[in-house]
Amino acid sequence: SELANGSNGTSTVNLRGLGAARTLVLMDGKRLPYSTVIGGSSSNASTANLDVIPAQLVERVDVVSGGASALYGSDAVAGVVNFIMRRDFEGLELDGQVGFFQDGNSDDFANELLDNFGIDRPGSELDGRGVNVSATWGANTADGRGNVTAFFQYQDQNEIRQGARDYSACSYNSGGDPRGIGGVTCGGSSTFRRIGLSNTNPNFPAGLFLNEDGTLVPFTGSPDQLFNFAPDNFIQRNNERFNISAFARYEVADNVEAFMDLTFTENTTDSQIAFSGTFFRNFSINCDNPFLQAAVPGGGTLAEAGLGCSAADVAAGTDVNFGGVAGPGYRNVNGNPRSTFTGLSTFRAVGGFRGTLGDNWDWDVFGQFSRTRHNSNSTGDLSFARVQDAFFVVDDGMGNPVCRSGNTGCLPFNLFQRPGGVDQITPEVAQSIQGNGFVTGTVEQIVLGGTISGDLGASGFQFPWAESGVLGLIGVEYREDRLDRRPDDVSQIPGGLGLTGVGGGTPPIQGEVSVWEIFAETQIPIIENQPFFEEFGINGAYRYSNYTTDSDATAQTDFDTHTFSAGVSWTPVSDLRFRGQFQRAVRAPNVFNLFSAQNTGLFNAVDPCSGDLNPATPVPAPTATVAQCAFTGLSAAQYGTLPVNPAQQENAVTGGNPLLNPEKSNTYTFGVVMQPRWIDGLTVSVDYFDISIKDAITNVPPLTTLTQCVQTGDPQFCSLVQRDRDGSLFASPVPPAGSPFQFAGVQATVVNIAQVDTRGLDVSAAYSLDMADVGLGGWGSMNFNYVSTFLMELSSIPVPGVTTTVECKGLYRGGCGGPNPEYRHRLLTTWQTPWNIDITATWRHFSGVQLAAGQQTGGVFVPSGNILDDNLDSAEYLDLAAQFYVRENLTLRAGVQNVFGRDPELSTVAGTAPGNGDTFPGTYDPAGRFIFFGVNLQL
């Protein structure tokens, strides 16, 4: 809900900061399917959607932290989250809650900055209203052999725009503007009324800006020439969701029970960002366009002095390039903001039988089918084709500008003039150049499986020092995941040549992955109830998996994996228990990793072989040797004579890789659980974890590939570089059908190359206190629950042997994403009063973090130059909630999250996901206090 730009409309869980794709989500031990067709080729491609889970029916949540693939299968690298449902409900339960956000918008820093830049301050706000109502009904059968439970939920949530909060009403930049505070300025986009010019003119080297009054002046990048894109972006997205679920079980024979689960969820949400624009895309324009005849400073017309059109070109109506940085920079402020509507509907059915054999064996067999349908509709963006059509304008012979093509619906696009201060881009013109994009698709999952487990002690499998027998389980499972994503033609075009506000296109995907698995688990008590050995035992698990991948675009492939675990537990006395575990876990490449179609984007680079370069970098002399650049087919002399375009960017191809192998991880955990007899009601646990992932699926940055090829000549990298006959890495931005190497560029598709490591310490404690024990009889009881993590390492090596280790402990951004605090905790304190009221206070804490990007140069700290970015302070939040048990069947509740309305930590580099609105909403509360009221009635 808190990401306007960069979210796919789902809710996910991410253990250990290793990416949501490395956390397996189950419901009653059965895995959930992929949640959407908008995934990606990286390790964080689409994962399970928690919105599918009927929240009111959750009995508890079991979390297995650390690798658990031997027990549960692929993806359980960071751990498993298993939602256990209530299955014995009787009666009718109605529940409703309404909540909203309140923010006084009284941040002195933010408001002073808004004043300095002439941006209106938002006042005190009550917004973001959310309503959640549900009904749960359950009944046992007359013979007592079964139960049926049904659930319905409806949720509706309003959006919050960034303009409604003082800290996000403008986009923060780091700069030297005198109106800034501590090096922080209200930034904006130069794509407003900027006219870049392809003909170099010393009077306005950065192009021209069209003032409100219609005068053309040199573009300087001053704040009054920039577009404030922040206010129309969302802090919180609107959302509407329906959830219908039904669980049934019935004992069809002695010791045999049939069960069936049905769930259906429909979720719709909008993601809104600022108005689209032309964004200096690669447009052309005709020299005789009547809008280009305006005079420019220093003499001449836009056509002559700006675009280099000769008199003959004007007379002939010659078309000239008007793209790149030297091109149109306009925001379609008279149109609609960009919005992406996302609709997700998920149906899931699970059915099977379970029972017992004799006194010692349990068994179950099941089948599972799920289908997610995805529909997204992007509106408010500009159509490259329509804008291009509207740029070709001629005089109709009667002094009227018209579209040269004569196409129906085309209206002349005049972003060069404002006669008398009147904007020539009317709402009708703005609407005429907008375009839509559509993506539809389905994800289907089929799972078939069965297990048999039992106590082998009755068969003689028992150690002589133990009172319990060996426990064993064996099972088989078949799983099939299918993906079919179908974008429209416009959405597939990358580089802003379909919809101008889109960098990378959305290619179609079709493919499936199937797997057969056999697995086993055992728990072996070795010593029980002996001096210093209240309990001592070992456990182990093993899973063999054979995968088959298939797609219309690639040949069928096969691979297999072996995962296993081994552990030990020792309870010397009843107060103390030690435990240790080793897990070999895997994450097999999913359909997104394998089959995402090749897609072309752009990256900035200085290419020492061809001379193409980043526009912000001075022109260098080529430095590569003939041997290092031999694959271009150019001679050493030619390297120095290649044409150089200072606006050049290189092509990069990204996409899936059908030859991927599974990621592998080793997890070590060691812990101790203490329940001291001399402190009744206290339990403390401390666990150390160490997770190391090898062959992690990731994209090698194209610039890294290019640099390594030039410097080392390693075919591992050089094979990913394809040049045109002139030695350039820049050609047509849309590759022809077939191999991605039919065009010039650098391949940046996913490969098994990265290494990821994390280590830390989990500490938890629970304590229950009867107030009478401390002399406060009649005051009820107190319950305390504390959980925390001390992060010791969170590092990655993107390309081992090439790139250095990226350490993210206590850091943010610079390859680290959002904040990664070294310490965080949550402390819940609940007072169960004797007056039918429970009051709970929750203290949430996140330690401070430092900016990772550019902070270490030769071991010397390099300040960012502004007061926000170097350090994000520690954050403390207090939440209060109360439940009033009016009657046995009626409960009222109310509460406030973020009681003190703490503002989020701010940064100029928050950017898009996981950042949003100058902060990181996944860590810091972004919208102020959340106040809620609810009622629960049981009939």
Coordinates of C-alpha atoms in Angstrom, one line a residue, residues 425-900:
I425 CA -1.4 22.7 -25.3
T426 CA -5.0 22.6 -24.5
P427 CA -6.6 19.8 -22.5
E428 CA -7.9 18.4 -25.9
V429 CA -4.3 18.4 -27.3
A430 CA -3.0 16.8 -24.1
Q431 CA -5.6 14.1 -24.3
S432 CA -4.9 13.4 -28.0
I433 CA -1.2 12.5 -27.3
Q434 CA -1.9 10.2 -24.4
G435 CA -1.8 6.4 -24.8
N436 CA -2.7 3.3 -22.8
G437 CA -0.9 0.1 -22.2
F438 CA -2.3 -3.3 -21.2
V439 CA -0.9 -6.4 -19.6
T440 CA -2.9 -9.5 -19.0
G441 CA -1.9 -13.0 -17.9
T442 CA -2.3 -16.0 -15.7
V443 CA -0.2 -18.0 -13.3
E444 CA -1.3 -21.5 -12.5
Q445 CA 0.0 -24.0 -10.0
I446 CA -0.8 -27.7 -9.6
V447 CA 0.5 -29.7 -6.6
L448 CA 0.0 -33.4 -5.9
G449 CA 1.5 -35.0 -2.9
G450 CA 1.3 -37.4 0.0
T451 CA 3.2 -38.3 3.2
I452 CA 3.3 -41.1 5.7
S453 CA 4.7 -40.7 9.2
G454 CA 5.0 -42.7 12.3
D455 CA 6.6 -43.8 15.5
L456 CA 9.2 -46.5 14.7
G457 CA 9.6 -47.3 18.4
A458 CA 7.0 -50.0 18.3
S459 CA 9.1 -51.8 15.6
G460 CA 12.2 -51.7 17.7
F461 CA 13.8 -48.5 16.4
Q462 CA 14.6 -47.0 19.8
F463 CA 17.8 -46.2 21.6
P464 CA 18.2 -48.0 24.9
W465 CA 18.8 -44.7 26.8
A466 CA 15.6 -43.1 25.4
E467 CA 12.0 -43.6 26.4
S468 CA 10.7 -42.5 23.0
G469 CA 11.1 -44.2 19.6
V470 CA 12.5 -42.9 16.4
L471 CA 10.0 -40.7 14.5
G472 CA 10.1 -40.9 10.7
L473 CA 8.3 -39.3 7.7
I474 CA 8.5 -40.0 4.0
G475 CA 6.7 -38.2 1.2
V476 CA 6.4 -37.5 -2.5
E477 CA 5.3 -34.4 -4.3
Y478 CA 4.7 -33.2 -7.8
R479 CA 4.4 -29.5 -8.6
E480 CA 3.8 -27.6 -11.8
D481 CA 4.0 -23.8 -12.3
R482 CA 2.7 -22.2 -15.5
L483 CA 3.0 -18.6 -16.5
D484 CA 1.4 -16.9 -19.5
R485 CA 1.9 -13.1 -19.7
R486 CA 0.5 -11.1 -22.7
P487 CA 1.2 -7.4 -23.0
D488 CA -0.2 -5.4 -25.8
D489 CA 2.2 -4.3 -28.6
V490 CA 2.8 -0.8 -27.2
S491 CA 3.7 -2.1 -23.7
Q492 CA 6.4 -4.3 -25.2
I493 CA 8.4 -1.5 -26.8
P494 CA 11.3 -0.4 -24.6
G495 CA 13.3 2.9 -24.4
G496 CA 10.2 5.2 -24.3
L497 CA 9.4 4.4 -27.9
G498 CA 6.0 2.9 -27.1
L499 CA 4.9 4.9 -24.0
T500 CA 7.3 7.7 -23.4
G501 CA 7.4 7.4 -19.7
V502 CA 8.5 3.8 -19.8
G503 CA 12.2 2.9 -19.8
G504 CA 12.0 -0.9 -20.2
G505 CA 9.2 -2.6 -22.0
T506 CA 7.1 -5.5 -20.7
P507 CA 7.9 -8.5 -22.9
P508 CA 5.6 -11.5 -23.1
I509 CA 6.4 -14.6 -21.1
Q510 CA 5.2 -18.2 -21.6
G511 CA 6.7 -21.2 -19.8
E512 CA 6.3 -23.8 -17.2
V513 CA 8.5 -25.5 -14.5
S514 CA 7.6 -28.9 -13.1
V515 CA 9.3 -30.9 -10.4
W516 CA 9.1 -34.4 -8.9
E517 CA 10.3 -34.7 -5.3
I518 CA 10.8 -37.4 -2.7
F519 CA 11.7 -36.4 0.8
A520 CA 12.2 -37.9 4.3
E521 CA 12.5 -36.5 7.8
T522 CA 13.5 -38.1 11.1
Q523 CA 13.8 -37.2 14.8
I524 CA 15.9 -39.6 16.9
P525 CA 15.8 -39.4 20.7
I526 CA 19.1 -40.8 22.0
I527 CA 19.0 -40.1 25.7
E528 CA 16.1 -39.0 27.9
N529 CA 15.5 -38.4 31.6
Q530 CA 19.1 -39.1 32.6
P531 CA 21.4 -36.9 34.8
F532 CA 22.5 -33.9 32.7
F533 CA 20.5 -35.4 29.8
E534 CA 16.9 -34.5 30.3
E535 CA 16.8 -34.8 26.5
F536 CA 19.4 -35.4 23.9
G537 CA 18.5 -36.1 20.3
I538 CA 19.3 -35.5 16.6
N539 CA 17.2 -34.8 13.6
G540 CA 17.7 -34.9 9.9
A541 CA 15.9 -34.4 6.6
Y542 CA 16.6 -35.0 2.9
R543 CA 14.8 -34.0 -0.3
Y544 CA 15.6 -35.0 -3.9
S545 CA 14.0 -32.9 -6.6
N546 CA 14.0 -33.3 -10.4
Y547 CA 13.0 -30.3 -12.4
T548 CA 11.9 -29.9 -16.0
T549 CA 11.5 -26.6 -17.7
D550 CA 9.6 -26.0 -20.9
S551 CA 8.7 -23.0 -23.1
D552 CA 7.7 -22.3 -26.6
A553 CA 10.8 -20.1 -27.1
T554 CA 13.4 -22.5 -25.6
A555 CA 14.3 -26.1 -25.6
Q556 CA 13.2 -28.3 -22.7
T557 CA 15.9 -28.6 -20.0
D558 CA 16.3 -30.8 -16.8
F559 CA 18.2 -30.4 -13.6
D560 CA 18.0 -31.9 -10.1
T561 CA 18.8 -30.7 -6.6
H562 CA 19.7 -32.4 -3.3
T563 CA 18.8 -30.6 -0.1
F564 CA 19.4 -31.9 3.4
S565 CA 19.6 -30.8 7.1
A566 CA 21.0 -32.2 10.3
G567 CA 20.4 -30.9 13.8
V568 CA 21.0 -31.7 17.5
S569 CA 19.2 -30.6 20.7
W570 CA 20.4 -31.1 24.3
T571 CA 18.5 -30.3 27.5
P572 CA 20.9 -30.9 30.4
V573 CA 18.3 -29.7 32.9
S574 CA 14.7 -28.6 32.5
D575 CA 15.7 -24.9 32.7
L576 CA 18.1 -25.0 29.8
R577 CA 18.0 -26.3 26.2
F578 CA 20.7 -26.0 23.5
R579 CA 20.0 -26.5 19.8
G580 CA 22.0 -26.5 16.6
Q581 CA 21.2 -27.0 13.0
F582 CA 22.8 -27.2 9.5
Q583 CA 20.6 -26.7 6.4
R584 CA 21.5 -27.0 2.7
A585 CA 18.7 -25.1 1.0
V586 CA 18.0 -24.2 -2.6
R587 CA 16.0 -21.8 -4.7
A588 CA 15.3 -23.2 -8.1
P589 CA 14.9 -20.6 -10.9
N590 CA 11.3 -19.8 -11.4
V591 CA 9.4 -19.1 -14.6
F592 CA 10.3 -15.4 -14.5
N593 CA 14.0 -16.1 -14.1
L594 CA 14.0 -18.7 -16.9
F595 CA 11.7 -17.3 -19.5
S596 CA 11.5 -13.5 -19.3
A597 CA 11.8 -12.4 -22.9
Q598 CA 14.9 -10.4 -24.0
N599 CA 14.3 -6.7 -23.4
T600 CA 16.3 -3.7 -24.5
G601 CA 17.2 -0.7 -22.2
L602 CA 19.9 1.9 -22.0
F603 CA 22.8 2.5 -19.8
N604 CA 25.4 5.2 -19.5
A605 CA 29.0 4.2 -20.2
V606 CA 32.3 5.4 -21.5
D607 CA 33.2 2.8 -24.1
P608 CA 37.0 2.8 -24.6
C609 CA 36.7 0.7 -27.8
S610 CA 34.1 2.7 -29.8
G611 CA 34.2 6.2 -28.3
D612 CA 30.6 6.2 -27.3
L613 CA 30.3 7.9 -23.9
N614 CA 28.2 9.2 -21.1
P615 CA 27.1 12.8 -21.8
A616 CA 28.2 13.9 -18.3
T617 CA 31.8 12.7 -19.0
P618 CA 34.4 14.5 -21.0
V619 CA 35.4 12.8 -24.3
P620 CA 38.3 10.4 -23.5
A621 CA 40.9 9.0 -25.9
P622 CA 40.3 5.3 -26.4
T623 CA 42.6 3.4 -24.1
A624 CA 41.9 -0.2 -25.0
T625 CA 44.4 -2.3 -26.9
V626 CA 43.7 -4.0 -30.2
A627 CA 43.7 -7.3 -28.5
Q628 CA 41.1 -6.2 -25.9
C629 CA 38.8 -4.8 -28.5
A630 CA 39.5 -7.3 -31.3
F631 CA 36.0 -8.6 -31.4
T632 CA 34.8 -5.2 -32.8
G633 CA 36.6 -5.9 -36.1
L634 CA 38.2 -2.5 -36.0
S635 CA 41.8 -1.5 -36.3
A636 CA 43.7 0.5 -33.7
A637 CA 43.6 3.6 -36.0
Q638 CA 39.9 3.3 -36.4
Y639 CA 39.3 3.4 -32.6
G640 CA 40.5 7.0 -32.6
T641 CA 38.5 8.1 -35.6
L642 CA 35.0 6.8 -34.7
P643 CA 32.3 9.5 -34.5
V644 CA 31.5 10.5 -31.0
N645 CA 27.9 11.5 -30.0
P646 CA 28.0 13.3 -26.6
A647 CA 24.4 12.3 -26.1
Q648 CA 25.1 8.6 -26.6
Q649 CA 23.9 5.9 -24.3
E650 CA 24.6 2.2 -24.8
N651 CA 22.1 -0.6 -25.3
A652 CA 21.7 -3.3 -22.6
V653 CA 19.6 -6.5 -23.1
T654 CA 18.0 -8.0 -20.0
G655 CA 15.8 -11.0 -19.7
G656 CA 15.5 -14.6 -18.5
N657 CA 18.0 -17.3 -18.9
P658 CA 16.8 -20.9 -19.6
L659 CA 20.2 -22.3 -18.6
L660 CA 20.1 -21.1 -15.0
N661 CA 20.9 -23.4 -12.2
P662 CA 19.4 -23.4 -8.6
E663 CA 20.9 -21.1 -6.0
K664 CA 22.5 -23.0 -3.1
S665 CA 22.7 -21.9 0.5
N666 CA 24.3 -23.2 3.7
T667 CA 22.7 -22.2 6.9
Y668 CA 24.1 -22.7 10.4
T669 CA 22.0 -21.9 13.5
F670 CA 22.9 -22.3 17.2
G671 CA 20.8 -21.4 20.1
V672 CA 19.8 -21.7 23.7
V673 CA 16.4 -21.6 25.4
M674 CA 16.2 -20.7 29.1
Q675 CA 13.2 -21.2 31.4
P676 CA 14.7 -20.6 34.9
R677 CA 12.6 -22.2 37.6
W678 CA 13.4 -19.4 40.0
I679 CA 11.7 -16.8 37.8
D680 CA 8.2 -18.2 37.1
G681 CA 6.8 -17.3 33.7
L682 CA 10.0 -16.3 32.0
T683 CA 11.3 -17.8 28.8
V684 CA 14.4 -16.4 27.0
S685 CA 15.9 -17.6 23.7
V686 CA 19.1 -16.6 21.9
D687 CA 19.9 -17.9 18.4
Y688 CA 22.8 -17.2 16.1
F689 CA 22.3 -17.6 12.4
D690 CA 24.7 -17.7 9.5
I691 CA 23.3 -17.9 5.9
S692 CA 25.6 -18.1 2.8
I693 CA 24.1 -18.2 -0.7
K694 CA 26.3 -19.3 -3.6
D695 CA 25.4 -19.1 -7.3
A696 CA 22.8 -16.5 -6.5
I697 CA 20.6 -15.5 -9.5
T698 CA 21.4 -11.9 -10.4
N699 CA 22.0 -9.5 -13.3
V700 CA 25.6 -8.6 -14.0
P701 CA 25.6 -4.8 -14.6
P702 CA 26.3 -4.1 -18.2
L703 CA 29.0 -1.6 -17.4
T704 CA 30.8 -4.2 -15.3
T705 CA 30.5 -6.6 -18.2
L706 CA 31.9 -4.1 -20.7
T707 CA 34.8 -3.0 -18.4
Q708 CA 35.8 -6.6 -17.6
C709 CA 35.8 -7.5 -21.3
V710 CA 38.0 -4.6 -22.2
Q711 CA 40.4 -5.0 -19.2
T712 CA 40.7 -8.8 -19.2
G713 CA 39.5 -10.1 -22.5
D714 CA 37.7 -12.9 -20.5
P715 CA 35.2 -14.7 -22.8
Q716 CA 32.8 -15.0 -19.9
F717 CA 32.2 -11.2 -20.3
C718 CA 33.3 -10.6 -23.9
S719 CA 30.7 -13.1 -25.2
L720 CA 28.0 -10.8 -23.8
V721 CA 29.2 -7.9 -25.8
Q722 CA 27.9 -7.4 -29.4
R723 CA 29.0 -4.5 -31.6
D724 CA 27.7 -3.2 -34.9
R725 CA 30.0 -3.0 -37.9
D726 CA 31.2 0.5 -36.8
G727 CA 32.2 -0.9 -33.4
S728 CA 29.4 0.8 -31.6
L729 CA 27.2 -0.6 -28.8
F730 CA 24.4 1.7 -29.8
A731 CA 22.1 0.9 -32.7
S732 CA 18.4 0.4 -33.1
P733 CA 16.9 0.4 -29.5
V734 CA 14.4 -2.3 -30.6
P735 CA 16.2 -5.6 -31.4
P736 CA 14.9 -7.6 -34.3
A737 CA 13.0 -10.9 -33.6
G738 CA 15.2 -13.8 -32.7
S739 CA 18.6 -13.7 -31.0
P740 CA 19.4 -10.7 -28.8
F741 CA 22.8 -10.6 -30.5
Q742 CA 21.3 -9.4 -33.8
F743 CA 21.7 -5.9 -32.5
A744 CA 24.4 -3.9 -30.8
G745 CA 24.6 -3.9 -27.0
V746 CA 25.6 -5.6 -23.8
Q747 CA 23.7 -8.6 -22.5
A748 CA 22.7 -8.2 -18.9
T749 CA 20.5 -11.2 -18.5
V750 CA 20.4 -13.2 -15.2
V751 CA 23.2 -15.6 -14.4
N752 CA 24.2 -17.8 -11.4
I753 CA 27.2 -15.7 -10.3
A754 CA 26.5 -13.6 -7.1
Q755 CA 27.3 -14.5 -3.5
V756 CA 25.1 -13.3 -0.6
D757 CA 25.8 -13.7 3.1
T758 CA 24.1 -12.7 6.3
R759 CA 24.8 -13.3 10.0
G760 CA 23.2 -12.2 13.2
L761 CA 21.7 -12.9 16.6
D762 CA 18.0 -13.3 17.4
V763 CA 17.0 -12.6 21.0
S764 CA 13.5 -13.1 22.3
A765 CA 11.9 -13.1 25.8
A766 CA 8.4 -13.6 27.2
Y767 CA 7.4 -13.0 30.8
S768 CA 4.0 -13.3 32.5
L769 CA 3.5 -11.6 35.9
D770 CA 0.6 -11.9 38.2
M771 CA 0.3 -8.4 39.8
A772 CA -0.5 -10.1 43.2
D773 CA 3.0 -11.4 43.2
V774 CA 4.3 -7.9 43.6
G775 CA 1.8 -6.8 46.2
L776 CA -0.8 -5.5 43.7
G777 CA -3.5 -8.0 44.2
G778 CA -6.7 -7.2 42.3
W779 CA -4.8 -5.4 39.5
G780 CA -4.7 -8.3 37.0
S781 CA -1.6 -9.4 35.2
M782 CA 1.1 -8.2 32.9
N783 CA 2.6 -9.9 29.9
F784 CA 5.8 -8.9 28.2
N785 CA 7.0 -10.1 24.8
Y786 CA 10.3 -8.9 23.3
V787 CA 11.8 -9.9 20.0
S788 CA 15.0 -8.5 18.4
T789 CA 17.7 -9.0 15.8
F790 CA 21.3 -8.0 16.0
L791 CA 22.6 -7.9 12.5
M792 CA 26.3 -8.8 12.2
E793 CA 26.6 -9.1 8.4
L794 CA 24.5 -8.5 5.3
S795 CA 26.9 -8.6 2.4
S796 CA 27.0 -9.5 -1.3
I797 CA 29.6 -10.0 -4.0
P798 CA 27.8 -9.2 -7.3
V799 CA 30.5 -10.7 -9.5
P800 CA 33.0 -12.7 -7.4
G801 CA 36.6 -12.1 -8.5
V802 CA 35.6 -8.8 -10.1
T803 CA 33.6 -6.7 -7.8
T804 CA 34.3 -6.1 -4.2
T805 CA 32.1 -7.1 -1.3
V806 CA 29.2 -4.8 -0.7
E807 CA 28.5 -4.7 3.0
C808 CA 25.0 -3.4 4.0
K809 CA 25.0 -3.9 7.8
G810 CA 23.9 -0.5 9.2
L811 CA 23.8 1.0 5.8
Y812 CA 21.2 2.0 3.1
R813 CA 21.2 2.6 -0.6
G814 CA 24.4 2.3 -2.7
G815 CA 23.6 -1.3 -3.6
C816 CA 21.9 -1.9 -0.2
G817 CA 18.3 -0.9 -0.9
G818 CA 16.4 0.3 2.1
P819 CA 17.8 0.7 5.6
N820 CA 19.4 -2.3 7.2
P821 CA 19.6 -1.5 10.9
E822 CA 22.2 -3.3 13.0
Y823 CA 19.6 -3.6 15.8
R824 CA 15.9 -3.7 15.8
H825 CA 13.3 -4.8 18.3
R826 CA 9.6 -4.9 19.2
L827 CA 8.5 -5.0 22.8
L828 CA 4.8 -5.7 23.6
T829 CA 3.5 -5.0 27.1
T830 CA -0.1 -6.1 27.8
W831 CA -2.0 -5.3 31.0
Q832 CA -4.9 -7.6 31.5
T833 CA -6.9 -5.6 33.9
P834 CA -9.6 -7.1 36.2
W835 CA -12.1 -4.7 34.6
N836 CA -12.6 -6.5 31.3
I837 CA -10.1 -4.3 29.5
D838 CA -6.8 -5.3 28.0
I839 CA -4.3 -2.5 27.2
T840 CA -1.3 -3.1 25.0
A841 CA 1.7 -0.9 24.4
T842 CA 4.2 -1.7 21.6
W843 CA 7.6 -0.2 21.4
R844 CA 9.2 -0.5 17.9
H845 CA 12.9 0.5 17.6
F846 CA 15.2 0.7 14.6
S847 CA 18.8 1.7 15.0
G848 CA 20.3 4.4 12.8
V849 CA 21.9 3.7 9.4
Q850 CA 24.5 5.4 7.3
L851 CA 24.5 6.1 3.6
A852 CA 26.4 3.4 1.8
A853 CA 26.8 5.1 -1.6
G854 CA 30.1 6.9 -1.9
Q855 CA 30.8 6.8 1.8
Q856 CA 34.1 4.9 1.7
T857 CA 36.9 6.0 -0.5
G858 CA 40.2 4.5 0.5
G859 CA 38.9 4.1 4.0
V860 CA 38.1 7.8 4.3
F861 CA 34.5 9.0 5.1
V862 CA 33.2 11.2 2.3
P863 CA 30.2 13.4 3.4
S864 CA 27.2 13.6 1.0
G865 CA 27.1 17.4 1.2
N866 CA 23.7 17.7 2.9
I867 CA 22.3 17.3 6.4
L868 CA 19.9 14.4 5.6
D869 CA 21.7 11.6 3.8
D870 CA 24.8 10.8 5.7
N871 CA 22.9 9.4 8.7
L872 CA 19.3 8.3 9.3
D873 CA 18.7 8.5 13.0
S874 CA 17.4 5.7 15.1
A875 CA 13.6 5.5 15.1
E876 CA 11.3 4.9 18.1
Y877 CA 7.6 4.3 17.7
L878 CA 4.9 3.8 20.4
D879 CA 1.6 2.0 19.6
L880 CA -1.3 1.8 22.0
A881 CA -4.3 -0.5 21.7
A882 CA -7.2 -1.4 24.0
Q883 CA -9.8 -4.1 24.0
F884 CA -13.0 -3.8 26.0
Y885 CA -14.9 -7.0 26.6
V886 CA -18.4 -5.5 26.9
R887 CA -20.1 -8.9 27.1
E888 CA -19.0 -12.4 26.6
N889 CA -19.8 -12.1 22.9
L890 CA -19.1 -8.4 22.3
T891 CA -15.7 -6.8 22.1
L892 CA -14.8 -3.2 21.3
R893 CA -11.3 -2.2 20.3
A894 CA -9.4 1.1 19.6
G895 CA -5.9 2.1 19.2
V896 CA -3.3 4.5 17.8
Q897 CA -0.2 3.4 15.9
N898 CA 2.7 5.9 16.1
V899 CA 1.1 7.7 19.0
F900 CA 3.5 10.7 18.9

